Rosetta silent file (secondary structure, phi, psi, omega in degrees, C-alpha in Angstrom):
SEQUENCE: XXXXXXXXXXXXXXXXXXXXXXXXXXXXXXXXXXXXXXXXXXXXXXXXXXXXXXXXXXXXXXXXXXXXXXXXXXXXXXXXXXXXXXXXXXXXXXXXXXXXXXXXXXXXXXXXXXXXXXXXXXXXXXXXXXXXXXXXXXXXXXXXXXXXXXXXXXXXXXXXXXXXXXXXXXXXXXXXXXXXXXXXXXXXXXXXXXXXXXXXXXXXXXXXXXXXXXXXXXXXXXXXXXXXXXXXXXXXXXXXXXXXXXXXXXXXXXXXXXXXXXXXXXXXXXXXXXXXXXXXXXXXXXXXXXXXXXXXXXXXXXXXXXXXXXXXXXXXXX
SCORE:     score description
SCORE:     0.000 S_00000001
   1 L     0.000  118.743 -176.342   -0.120    0.079    0.329 S_00000001
   2 L   -85.506  -53.588  179.242    1.573    3.363   -1.457 S_00000001
   3 L  -156.552  164.842 -167.369   -1.461    5.535    0.452 S_00000001
   4 E  -121.429  100.111 -177.990   -4.320    5.573    2.169 S_00000001
   5 L  -103.988  -43.449 -176.934   -7.026    8.203    1.109 S_00000001
   6 L  -119.909 -165.200  169.258  -10.354    6.238    0.380 S_00000001
   7 L   -46.410  -69.826 -178.970  -12.117    3.055    0.570 S_00000001
   8 H   -11.076  -52.797 -152.757  -10.447    1.862   -2.907 S_00000001
   9 H   -62.403  -28.265 -170.083   -6.934    1.932   -0.908 S_00000001
  10 H   -88.168    4.981  176.298   -7.807   -0.807    1.916 S_00000001
  11 L    55.616 -155.703 -172.502   -8.866   -3.555   -0.674 S_00000001
  12 L   -57.449  139.191 -172.168  -11.216   -6.117    0.692 S_00000001
  13 H   -82.681  -25.820 -172.951  -13.089   -4.633    3.754 S_00000001
  14 H   -55.192  -65.022 -165.932  -14.274   -8.209    4.940 S_00000001
  15 H   -73.201  -19.303  174.240  -10.274   -9.218    5.366 S_00000001
  16 H   -64.165  -44.142 -170.641   -9.454   -5.518    6.691 S_00000001
  17 H   -97.900    4.092  166.248  -11.845   -5.847    9.287 S_00000001
  18 H   -74.107  -66.512  176.950  -10.742   -9.560   10.275 S_00000001
  19 H   -50.993  -33.364  172.315   -7.241   -7.831   10.503 S_00000001
  20 H   -56.599  -64.032 -161.206   -8.377   -4.685   12.645 S_00000001
  21 H   -56.348  -55.432 -174.771   -9.773   -7.524   15.085 S_00000001
  22 H   -65.170  -37.586 -176.141   -6.949   -9.367   15.419 S_00000001
  23 H   -66.819  -15.824  152.345   -4.442   -6.480   15.825 S_00000001
  24 H   -48.135  -49.086  172.043   -6.837   -5.469   18.361 S_00000001
  25 H   -83.161   -3.274 -169.818   -6.248   -8.239   20.469 S_00000001
  26 L  -135.550   45.949 -148.199   -2.622   -8.528   19.645 S_00000001
  27 L   -81.404   19.458 -162.044   -1.396   -5.032   19.322 S_00000001
  28 L  -148.739   52.453  171.271    2.495   -5.002   20.505 S_00000001
  29 L  -126.674    7.347 -172.995    3.110   -7.996   18.469 S_00000001
  30 L  -150.912   41.676 -179.286    4.459   -6.302   15.253 S_00000001
  31 L   -66.983  -17.210 -174.491    7.008   -4.121   16.687 S_00000001
  32 L   -81.362  -23.622  174.092    9.752   -5.430   14.291 S_00000001
  33 L   -36.392  -64.225 -166.336    7.917   -3.978   11.800 S_00000001
  34 L   -99.721   20.705  174.276    8.582   -0.147   12.742 S_00000001
  35 L   -64.178  125.085 -175.066   12.283   -0.586   14.584 S_00000001
  36 L     2.982   85.429 -173.423   13.775    2.484   13.529 S_00000001
  37 L  -128.404  146.407  172.713   10.922    3.340   11.073 S_00000001
  38 E  -157.523  126.363  173.495    9.699    7.233   11.817 S_00000001
  39 E  -109.962  129.174  162.522    6.427    8.415   10.837 S_00000001
  40 E  -115.640  143.576 -152.486    5.565   12.190   10.715 S_00000001
  41 E  -139.515  112.873 -149.730    2.653   13.382   11.295 S_00000001
  42 E  -105.147  114.236  155.744    2.052   17.305    9.467 S_00000001
  43 E  -130.725  124.066  177.715   -1.464   19.325   11.166 S_00000001
  44 L  -110.844  -18.471  148.009   -2.471   22.020    9.055 S_00000001
  45 L  -152.023 -172.393 -165.842   -5.193   22.217   11.436 S_00000001
  46 L   -35.082 -163.481  173.561   -6.226   20.910   15.346 S_00000001
  47 L   144.884  144.257 -176.184   -6.868   17.486   16.460 S_00000001
  48 L  -123.561  -69.407  179.599   -7.354   15.485   19.301 S_00000001
  49 H   -45.325  -51.267  179.527   -8.548   11.842   18.869 S_00000001
  50 H   -85.845  -13.929  157.301   -6.199   11.659   15.446 S_00000001
  51 H   -61.825  -62.509 -168.004   -3.205   12.993   16.724 S_00000001
  52 H   -52.912  -41.715 -149.819   -3.334   10.678   20.232 S_00000001
  53 H   -82.978  -57.810  172.284   -4.700    7.566   18.343 S_00000001
  54 H   -40.368  -76.760 -176.749   -2.489    7.565   15.436 S_00000001
  55 H   -80.967   19.658  161.619    0.251    8.198   17.300 S_00000001
  56 H   -75.439  -54.516  178.007   -0.375    5.636   19.988 S_00000001
  57 H   -56.070  -50.942  173.371   -0.748    3.386   16.968 S_00000001
  58 H   -65.415  -30.962  157.282    2.638    4.149   15.450 S_00000001
  59 H  -132.303   34.111  129.433    3.990    3.191   18.767 S_00000001
  60 H   -19.021  -63.887 -178.572    2.347    0.293   19.058 S_00000001
  61 L   -75.073    7.832 -146.917    4.437   -0.740   15.746 S_00000001
  62 L    98.878  -32.631 -168.701    7.462    0.582   17.124 S_00000001
  63 L   -64.415  144.768  170.476    7.887    3.513   15.035 S_00000001
  64 E  -108.021  143.431 -153.778    9.440    6.973   16.338 S_00000001
  65 E  -113.241  127.717  156.888    6.773    9.729   15.762 S_00000001
  66 E  -141.559  125.217 -176.894    7.568   13.152   15.092 S_00000001
  67 E  -107.371  150.369  155.868    4.849   15.765   14.983 S_00000001
  68 E   -91.276  101.576  163.597    4.504   19.317   12.845 S_00000001
  69 E   -98.642  140.806 -170.203    1.984   21.599   13.335 S_00000001
  70 H   -77.902  -55.255  178.052    2.296   24.289   10.673 S_00000001
  71 H   -55.197   -7.145  164.451    0.483   27.017   12.257 S_00000001
  72 H  -108.765  -25.128 -176.150    2.765   26.549   15.580 S_00000001
  73 H  -160.427   26.783  172.599    6.403   25.412   14.666 S_00000001
  74 L  -133.553 -175.214  179.277    7.072   25.792   10.673 S_00000001
  75 L   -81.487  153.234  171.251    7.420   28.671    8.455 S_00000001
  76 L   -70.802  135.527 -152.579    3.971   30.040    7.032 S_00000001
  77 E  -107.881  106.895  163.559    3.579   27.773    3.960 S_00000001
  78 E   -98.079  153.996 -150.346    2.418   29.155    0.553 S_00000001
  79 L  -130.099    5.283 -176.756    0.825   26.245   -1.124 S_00000001
  80 L  -118.374  143.623  172.701   -0.239   27.912   -4.991 S_00000001
  81 L   -58.264  158.167  115.128    2.386   28.135   -7.938 S_00000001
  82 L   106.099   27.785  156.220    3.075   31.116   -9.425 S_00000001
  83 L   -65.305  157.492  159.092    3.217   33.804   -6.159 S_00000001
  84 L  -128.205   84.050  148.802    5.320   36.238   -5.825 S_00000001
  85 L    12.027  -23.827 -136.856    6.566   35.573   -2.095 S_00000001
  86 L   -84.604   -7.907  175.530    6.571   39.067   -0.718 S_00000001
  87 L   -62.203 -126.779  178.605    4.218   38.315    2.123 S_00000001
  88 L   -91.365  -14.818 -172.554    4.003   36.482    5.062 S_00000001
  89 L  -127.699  130.512 -162.943    4.730   33.021    3.878 S_00000001
  90 L  -117.233   -6.637  169.228    8.450   32.650    3.695 S_00000001
  91 E  -130.472  145.435 -161.792    8.655   29.121    2.364 S_00000001
  92 E   -93.023  147.486  145.433    6.716   27.592   -0.466 S_00000001
  93 L   -39.127  -16.827 -177.222    5.253   23.729    0.102 S_00000001
  94 L  -105.359    2.122  170.568    6.647   22.415   -2.929 S_00000001
  95 L  -115.649  -40.751 -177.659   10.303   22.723   -1.410 S_00000001
  96 H   -51.702  -25.462 -177.508    8.936   21.748    2.505 S_00000001
  97 H  -103.185  -30.588  159.868    7.498   18.469    1.395 S_00000001
  98 H   -33.670  -33.099 -178.958   10.624   16.674   -0.109 S_00000001
  99 H   -77.412  -44.080  170.201   12.747   17.840    2.752 S_00000001
 100 H   -54.335  -37.142 -153.917    9.836   16.332    5.601 S_00000001
 101 H   -83.429  -20.204 -155.451    9.546   13.415    3.299 S_00000001
 102 H   -83.893   -6.703 -161.787   13.908   13.107    3.175 S_00000001
 103 H  -109.240  -22.088 -178.292   13.047   12.927    7.501 S_00000001
 104 L  -123.252  150.616  133.024   10.552   10.073    7.439 S_00000001
 105 L   -72.218   -4.563  173.932    9.089    6.603    6.189 S_00000001
 106 E  -172.913  145.846 -169.442    5.520    7.168    6.186 S_00000001
 107 E  -126.511  147.107  179.416    3.774   10.849    6.323 S_00000001
 108 E  -121.740  122.357  154.674    0.358   11.675    7.835 S_00000001
 109 E  -112.822  137.154  177.983   -1.564   14.926    6.580 S_00000001
 110 E   -99.417  111.621  174.025   -4.254   16.735    8.234 S_00000001
 111 L  -164.747  126.954 -155.892   -6.144   19.482    5.991 S_00000001
 112 L  -109.313  149.153  168.914   -9.467   20.283    6.156 S_00000001
 113 L   -31.353  139.252 -173.477  -11.575   21.996    3.495 S_00000001
 114 L  -107.974    4.005  175.929  -10.962   26.207    3.732 S_00000001
 115 L    57.783   31.608  175.188  -15.031   26.646    2.299 S_00000001
 116 L  -131.594    2.986 -162.835  -13.389   29.247    0.030 S_00000001
 117 L   165.388   87.190 -174.807  -13.176   27.197   -3.339 S_00000001
 118 H   -45.102  -52.123 -178.451  -14.961   24.331   -3.635 S_00000001
 119 H   -59.959  -11.185  167.436  -12.896   23.296   -6.840 S_00000001
 120 H  -105.879  -26.834  167.649   -9.991   23.410   -4.892 S_00000001
 121 H   -59.889  -52.535  154.022  -11.380   21.938   -1.961 S_00000001
 122 L   -58.676   -5.207  156.615  -12.353   18.859   -3.880 S_00000001
 123 L   -94.417   21.411 -165.793   -9.188   18.490   -5.751 S_00000001
 124 L    41.040   39.008 -172.733   -7.307   17.877   -2.783 S_00000001
 125 H   -45.397  -30.649 -149.367   -4.162   19.980   -3.072 S_00000001
 126 H   -91.989  -66.918  173.989   -2.419   19.602   -0.205 S_00000001
 127 H   -32.154  -72.874 -177.287   -3.003   16.270    0.278 S_00000001
 128 H   -46.708  -31.266  167.335   -2.123   15.233   -3.310 S_00000001
 129 H  -104.861   37.078  158.622    1.069   17.117   -3.266 S_00000001
 130 H   -77.324  -56.725 -158.083    2.650   15.067   -0.199 S_00000001
 131 H   -62.460  -35.905 -163.591    1.504   12.068   -2.238 S_00000001
 132 L   -98.606  -15.368 -165.358    2.971   13.177   -5.397 S_00000001
 133 L  -137.394  -32.111 -174.771    6.633   15.186   -4.277 S_00000001
 134 L   -55.622  -18.496  178.840    7.094   13.537   -0.687 S_00000001
 135 L    83.763  -39.412  179.017    8.559   10.402   -2.199 S_00000001
 136 L  -104.229  164.838 -176.859    7.378    8.419    0.803 S_00000001
 137 L   -74.617  149.397 -167.217    3.711    6.522    1.172 S_00000001
 138 E  -134.999  134.567  158.462    1.130    9.268    2.516 S_00000001
 139 E  -151.087  154.031 -150.999   -1.966    8.926    4.314 S_00000001
 140 E   -75.829  106.453  150.678   -5.149   11.158    4.939 S_00000001
 141 L  -110.859   56.450  179.233   -5.378   12.049    8.340 S_00000001
 142 L   113.993  109.092 -170.116   -8.837   13.897    7.688 S_00000001
 143 L  -112.139 -121.555 -170.520   -8.381   15.730    4.158 S_00000001
 144 L  -113.386  -53.338 -177.869  -11.036   18.369    2.609 S_00000001
 145 L   -96.434  -22.143 -176.756  -13.244   15.785    1.384 S_00000001
 146 L  -163.304 -172.918 -159.285  -13.048   12.754    3.600 S_00000001
 147 L  -138.225  104.613  134.049  -11.602   11.177    6.843 S_00000001
 148 H   -24.541  -52.629 -164.385  -10.520    7.548    5.943 S_00000001
 149 H   -80.539  -29.164  179.415   -9.398    6.289    9.498 S_00000001
 150 H   -85.143  -34.433  156.116  -12.454    7.497   11.214 S_00000001
 151 H   -19.902  -52.977  155.653  -14.369    5.663    8.633 S_00000001
 152 H   -44.989  -67.673 -174.279  -12.660    2.858    9.116 S_00000001
 153 H   -81.922   37.896 -154.744  -12.533    2.807   12.547 S_00000001
 154 H  -136.015  -67.829 -171.247  -16.901    3.529   12.350 S_00000001
 155 H   -45.224  -84.861 -176.317  -16.899   -0.059   10.155 S_00000001
 156 H   -26.388  -47.578 -179.907  -14.830   -1.927   13.124 S_00000001
 157 H   -65.349  -53.800 -178.422  -17.157   -0.518   15.527 S_00000001
 158 H   -55.629  -41.205  173.767  -20.197   -1.640   13.873 S_00000001
 159 H   -66.693  -52.967  174.554  -18.823   -5.151   13.044 S_00000001
 160 H   -53.269  -21.467  179.834  -18.036   -5.391   16.979 S_00000001
 161 H  -119.504  -19.039 -174.222  -21.847   -4.368   18.090 S_00000001
 162 L   -65.472  151.262 -170.635  -24.400   -5.515   15.347 S_00000001
 163 L  -102.748  -14.267 -170.551  -26.697   -8.053   16.247 S_00000001
 164 L  -130.879  148.364  157.797  -27.697   -9.098   12.731 S_00000001
 165 L   -49.103  -49.904 -176.342  -25.342   -9.690    9.520 S_00000001
 166 L  -108.330  110.966  169.873  -27.070   -6.874    7.363 S_00000001
 167 L   -96.256  175.704 -169.960  -28.037   -3.795   10.106 S_00000001
 168 E  -103.116  125.801 -170.252  -29.727   -0.865    8.936 S_00000001
 169 L  -101.504  155.589  173.936  -27.229    1.869    9.124 S_00000001
 170 E  -137.516   96.525  165.985  -28.692    5.625    9.403 S_00000001
 171 L   -66.111   34.841 -106.232  -26.560    8.332    8.474 S_00000001
 172 L  -138.672  144.691 -179.395  -28.725   11.528    9.512 S_00000001
 173 L   -55.850  174.733 -172.489  -27.733   15.290    9.450 S_00000001
 174 L  -157.451  157.720  158.735  -27.844   17.361   12.738 S_00000001
 175 L   -80.085  171.281  176.611  -27.779   21.335   13.448 S_00000001
 176 L  -165.802  159.850  176.275  -24.723   22.766   14.395 S_00000001
 177 L   -78.952  -15.451 -175.368  -23.129   26.918   14.852 S_00000001
 178 L  -154.416  172.074 -158.612  -20.890   26.644   12.321 S_00000001
 179 L   -75.988  102.086 -173.312  -20.300   25.210    8.556 S_00000001
 180 L   -87.290 -173.855 -105.109  -18.574   22.044    9.521 S_00000001
 181 L  -150.961  131.298  149.956  -16.580   20.452    6.531 S_00000001
 182 L   -59.851   21.307 -167.588  -18.136   16.933    4.531 S_00000001
 183 H   -93.263  -31.108  159.072  -15.341   14.996    4.816 S_00000001
 184 H   -81.189    6.464  -12.185  -16.878   12.542    7.533 S_00000001
 185 H   114.388  -91.375 -175.452  -19.591   12.425    6.299 S_00000001
 186 H   -71.338  -54.815  170.840  -18.567   11.820    2.759 S_00000001
 187 H   -18.898  -71.203 -177.114  -16.634    8.956    4.429 S_00000001
 188 H   -46.181  -56.015 -161.702  -18.785    7.334    6.192 S_00000001
 189 H   -44.788  -72.669 -145.676  -21.087    7.296    3.019 S_00000001
 190 H   -63.053  -50.007  159.370  -18.200    6.006    0.999 S_00000001
 191 H   -55.009  -19.834  160.061  -17.569    3.120    3.374 S_00000001
 192 H  -105.033    7.842  152.775  -20.786    2.041    3.748 S_00000001
 193 L   -90.159   40.048 -178.080  -21.575    1.665    0.446 S_00000001
 194 L  -143.509   19.185 -161.428  -18.683   -1.081    0.341 S_00000001
 195 L  -125.646  152.777  157.006  -20.822   -2.547    3.002 S_00000001
 196 L  -104.287   13.767  163.138  -23.804   -5.024    2.445 S_00000001
 197 L   -52.688  138.735  154.185  -25.725   -2.857    5.166 S_00000001
 198 E   -78.649  130.574  172.886  -28.609   -1.415    4.458 S_00000001
 199 L  -101.832  127.751 -162.252  -27.880    2.273    4.153 S_00000001
 200 E  -150.768  146.261 -175.116  -30.067    5.209    4.223 S_00000001
 201 E  -126.606  154.964 -163.003  -28.569    8.878    4.619 S_00000001
 202 E  -159.510  106.669  162.969  -31.436   11.500    6.304 S_00000001
 203 L  -150.315 -178.096  174.262  -30.900   15.395    6.087 S_00000001
 204 L   -89.228  177.365 -169.206  -33.078   18.467    4.990 S_00000001
 205 L   -67.044  172.643 -149.883  -33.386   19.622    1.313 S_00000001
 206 L    12.423   50.483  151.868  -30.266   21.281    0.215 S_00000001
 207 L   -87.400   -3.800 -133.846  -27.865   18.860    2.206 S_00000001
 208 L   -91.405  161.225 -166.132  -27.328   16.514   -0.685 S_00000001
 209 L  -102.577  165.431 -174.167  -23.371   15.415   -0.649 S_00000001
 210 L   -53.091  140.091 -148.610  -21.626   14.867   -3.663 S_00000001
 211 H   -89.089  -24.366 -175.388  -23.196   11.355   -5.395 S_00000001
 212 H   -70.599    7.821 -163.898  -19.530   10.158   -5.664 S_00000001
 213 H  -131.350  -28.756 -175.139  -19.452    9.319   -2.134 S_00000001
 214 H   -88.201   -7.587  178.355  -23.421    8.945   -1.420 S_00000001
 215 L     9.179 -121.068 -159.911  -23.598    6.201   -4.569 S_00000001
 216 L   -75.096  -27.648 -166.700  -26.880    3.373   -4.186 S_00000001
 217 L   -41.227  134.006 -169.906  -27.337    4.704   -0.371 S_00000001
 218 E   -65.308  135.683  171.406  -31.579    5.467    0.226 S_00000001
 219 E  -110.957  156.510  150.718  -31.944    9.519    0.913 S_00000001
 220 E  -148.668  156.741 -153.796  -34.543   10.443    2.732 S_00000001
 221 L   -96.866  -12.715 -178.888  -35.627   14.265    3.328 S_00000001
 222 L  -101.802   85.799 -147.688  -37.658   12.491    6.424 S_00000001
 223 L   -59.345  -78.827  158.110  -35.730   12.117    9.582 S_00000001
 224 H    23.161 -112.041  160.332  -38.398   10.374   11.061 S_00000001
 225 H   -49.227   -5.686  167.612  -39.060    7.529    8.541 S_00000001
 226 H   -76.045  -42.247 -175.166  -35.786    7.387    8.487 S_00000001
 227 H   -91.146    3.081 -172.017  -34.563    6.397   11.592 S_00000001
 228 L   -59.233   99.116  152.970  -37.900    3.868   11.713 S_00000001
 229 L   107.895   18.102 -160.520  -36.159   -0.227   12.221 S_00000001
 230 L   -80.512  173.341  147.528  -32.442    1.622   12.434 S_00000001
 231 L  -122.496    6.378 -170.131  -29.566   -0.328   14.344 S_00000001
 232 E  -168.483  117.435  167.479  -26.813    1.849   14.289 S_00000001
 233 E  -105.513  136.051 -169.867  -27.507    5.931   14.207 S_00000001
 234 E  -141.240  100.714  177.241  -24.598    7.877   13.084 S_00000001
 235 L   -52.674  109.328  173.042  -25.082   11.788   13.855 S_00000001
 236 L  -153.408  154.132  163.515  -22.838   14.395   11.926 S_00000001
 237 L  -110.465  156.905  176.409  -23.644   18.142   10.559 S_00000001
 238 L  -167.108  162.879 -157.316  -21.916   19.019    7.392 S_00000001
 239 L  -107.994  147.160 -174.614  -22.519   22.320    5.531 S_00000001
 240 L   -32.764  129.763  168.786  -24.284   22.507    2.213 S_00000001
 241 L  -110.888  -13.349 -167.180  -22.002   21.197   -1.010 S_00000001
 242 L   -70.575  132.769  157.727  -24.352   21.850   -4.004 S_00000001
 243 L   -35.235  173.346  -67.160  -23.363   25.442   -5.690 S_00000001
 244 L   -49.172   26.484  178.506  -24.477   27.744   -5.017 S_00000001
 245 L   -80.206  -20.007 -164.834  -24.443   27.074   -1.782 S_00000001
 246 L   -46.856  141.747 -178.674  -21.456   25.353   -1.043 S_00000001
 247 L    87.030  -14.143 -165.732  -20.137   26.047    2.615 S_00000001
 248 L  -108.352  122.369  162.012  -23.240   27.641    3.991 S_00000001
 249 L   -33.844  158.620  168.295  -25.444   26.959    6.891 S_00000001
 250 L  -144.526  -39.074 -175.796  -28.779   26.525    5.175 S_00000001
 251 L  -128.396  155.451  156.299  -30.962   24.986    8.651 S_00000001
 252 L  -136.364   40.016 -138.259  -30.729   24.867   12.110 S_00000001
 253 L   -95.716  126.324 -160.555  -33.916   23.370   12.662 S_00000001
 254 H   -95.713   -0.419  167.707  -33.298   22.028   15.796 S_00000001
 255 H   -54.643   15.923 -176.535  -36.081   18.981   15.291 S_00000001
 256 H  -119.435    7.293 -168.469  -33.243   17.534   13.701 S_00000001
 257 L   -91.058  161.246  164.567  -31.356   16.988   16.988 S_00000001
 258 L  -135.740  113.397 -161.474  -31.113   13.554   18.476 S_00000001
 259 L   -89.587 -165.812 -179.262  -32.950   13.137   20.682 S_00000001
 260 H   -77.305  -29.048 -168.612  -34.565    9.827   23.155 S_00000001
 261 H   -76.590  -36.718  158.799  -37.957   10.485   20.883 S_00000001
 262 H   -37.477  -73.884  164.923  -35.775   10.291   18.043 S_00000001
 263 H   -54.917  -39.609 -169.425  -33.756    6.827   19.048 S_00000001
 264 L   -62.924    0.072 -172.868  -37.450    5.226   20.413 S_00000001
 265 L   -94.203    6.579 -176.767  -38.122    5.126   16.413 S_00000001
 266 L   -99.292 -173.801  158.333  -35.192    2.662   16.350 S_00000001
 267 L   -66.372   61.280  173.998  -34.288   -0.872   16.538 S_00000001
 268 L    31.216   87.010 -138.411  -32.837   -0.135   20.007 S_00000001
 269 L  -123.162  119.866  134.158  -30.512    1.497   17.643 S_00000001
 270 E   -35.752  160.738  175.754  -26.704    2.473   18.648 S_00000001
 271 E  -126.013  154.872  179.297  -26.054    6.198   18.220 S_00000001
 272 E  -145.326  150.173 -170.763  -21.998    6.868   16.871 S_00000001
 273 L  -132.739  109.436  169.578  -20.624   10.327   16.770 S_00000001
 274 L   -33.688  -45.949  175.696  -17.281   11.182   15.804 S_00000001
 275 L    91.482  171.764  -59.031  -16.288   13.396   18.184 S_00000001
 276 L   -12.805  167.526  153.341  -15.960   16.289   19.122 S_00000001
 277 L  -164.498  142.471  136.033  -19.846   17.032   19.110 S_00000001
 278 L   -14.407   57.585  170.916  -22.088   19.689   20.369 S_00000001
 279 L   -20.001  147.180  171.895  -24.645   18.617   23.236 S_00000001
 280 L    52.048    9.884  171.598  -27.875   19.459   22.799 S_00000001
 281 L  -129.841  -63.796  157.427  -27.438   20.643   19.108 S_00000001
 282 L   -59.287  -67.064  165.327  -26.279   17.598   17.938 S_00000001
 283 L  -143.490  120.171 -102.682  -27.283   15.347   20.355 S_00000001
 284 L   -90.389  176.517 -177.520  -29.249   15.497   23.405 S_00000001
 285 H   -70.351  -48.696  154.956  -27.551   14.762   26.925 S_00000001
 286 H   -35.208  -46.807 -159.740  -29.661   11.485   27.542 S_00000001
 287 H   -78.376  -44.555 -156.843  -28.876   10.150   24.023 S_00000001
 288 H   -69.777  -40.611 -167.217  -25.092   10.609   24.157 S_00000001
 289 H   -83.499   -3.297 -177.670  -25.068    9.080   27.965 S_00000001
 290 L   -59.450  134.407  173.136  -26.952    6.666   27.319 S_00000001
 291 L   -41.627  -21.537  149.164  -25.905    2.593   27.484 S_00000001
 292 L   -69.483   14.635 -164.347  -26.895    2.853   23.932 S_00000001
 293 E  -106.032  139.353  171.475  -24.122    5.464   23.019 S_00000001
 294 L  -142.367   77.205  169.005  -20.750    3.565   21.814 S_00000001
 295 L   -99.126  -26.764 -168.805  -19.061    6.967   21.023 S_00000001
 296 H   -92.060  -49.478  175.637  -16.211    6.162   23.194 S_00000001
 297 H   -53.193  -68.027 -176.805  -15.542    2.483   22.070 S_00000001
 298 H   -22.413  -58.204 -165.312  -16.032    4.313   18.390 S_00000001
 299 H   -63.038  -60.617 -177.416  -13.348    7.072   19.299 S_00000001
 300 H   -36.912  -24.474 -164.735  -10.961    3.853   20.928 S_00000001
 301 L  -104.865   19.042  179.818  -10.917    2.021   16.881 S_00000001
 302 H  -101.382  -37.223  158.926   -9.429    5.003   15.801 S_00000001
 303 H   -60.183   -2.442 -123.967   -6.410    3.358   17.167 S_00000001
 304 H  -117.491  -59.125 -148.095   -7.162    0.303   15.966 S_00000001
 305 H  -100.368   36.404  152.813   -7.858    1.278   12.485 S_00000001
 306 H   -97.709  -48.617 -160.025   -4.042    3.763   12.184 S_00000001
 307 H   -82.522  -53.876  178.989   -2.223    0.619   13.128 S_00000001
 308 H   -28.264  -49.022 -146.495   -3.703   -1.580   10.300 S_00000001
 309 H   -72.276  -50.310 -163.558   -3.559    1.209    8.042 S_00000001
 310 H   -66.160  -51.360  174.988    0.450    1.962    9.453 S_00000001
 311 H   -30.977  -48.590 -164.639    1.063   -2.077    9.407 S_00000001
 312 H   -72.266  -36.662 -152.464    0.341   -2.361    5.817 S_00000001
 313 H   -95.208  -18.365  170.978    2.203    0.314    4.672 S_00000001
 314 H   -79.659  -46.664 -160.470    5.315   -0.895    7.363 S_00000001
 315 H   -84.609  -47.386 -170.466    4.807   -4.427    5.586 S_00000001
 316 L   -70.185  -25.688 -173.836    5.149   -3.126    1.942 S_00000001
 317 L   -97.372   23.127 -172.907    8.337   -1.177    2.737 S_00000001
 318 L   -88.052    0.000    0.000   10.026   -4.409    4.332 S_00000001
């Protein structure tokens, strides 16, 4: 494996989940793979779970880890070609990337959508420059359009908790006070579409995601109808994708908040969210604190998804 940015890169999903569950049981058994190997984690945006879980996964594998916060611990980087660099940006990404690559064996990159240009965001400019110019295996720690480490962890969690071979999984939009990226819902949809689950996406009109990710999922504009009989409820906010409203908040409808009344429509469903979560906007206190809430085990599985990805990279370097 040379890169990890989407579900296609992981190969057979059943094999990947089987490997993940084995790694979870024996997470320190592969340290020989990471001996004298270095992971460089580059953050253009803040992080809690991704930073800690990926660093822990690398440590499980015996790797050395370097972490760079671009906005705090590096020169201000220019990303565009043809720019006269007479402003506040002292170094160009095209020089910085190969330099970073010379210090590391594997590189993880976190760079969010800016919501300034849909074309720029969905072309994944920064992530793809690392893939092209670093000379090293690169994986996404959340990019403008996708968050595959999160979606892989979500899949592992569902496989651990499912009570039927083909559960009904519902991803529902929920209100938020900020315009959030589409990366998590895009990846969750992409990965769920690669399973044999019944997958439904619920959101108000105007919040349609890129069909490249939603695929054959059933789209519902009635949240109550979507939740009927659900085995898993994945709540997430995202800003509008479709033009001319790209990156905008179109609704703050509180009736879309996931509440006890909403969960009562389900098949005693498990509640999921990628975290961090705004309580009583996305989900009420009683739901996220209920026995059916699996947000903590879900977050814990971020370590496992990252370890499987890093393990496969290291195996390809042997």
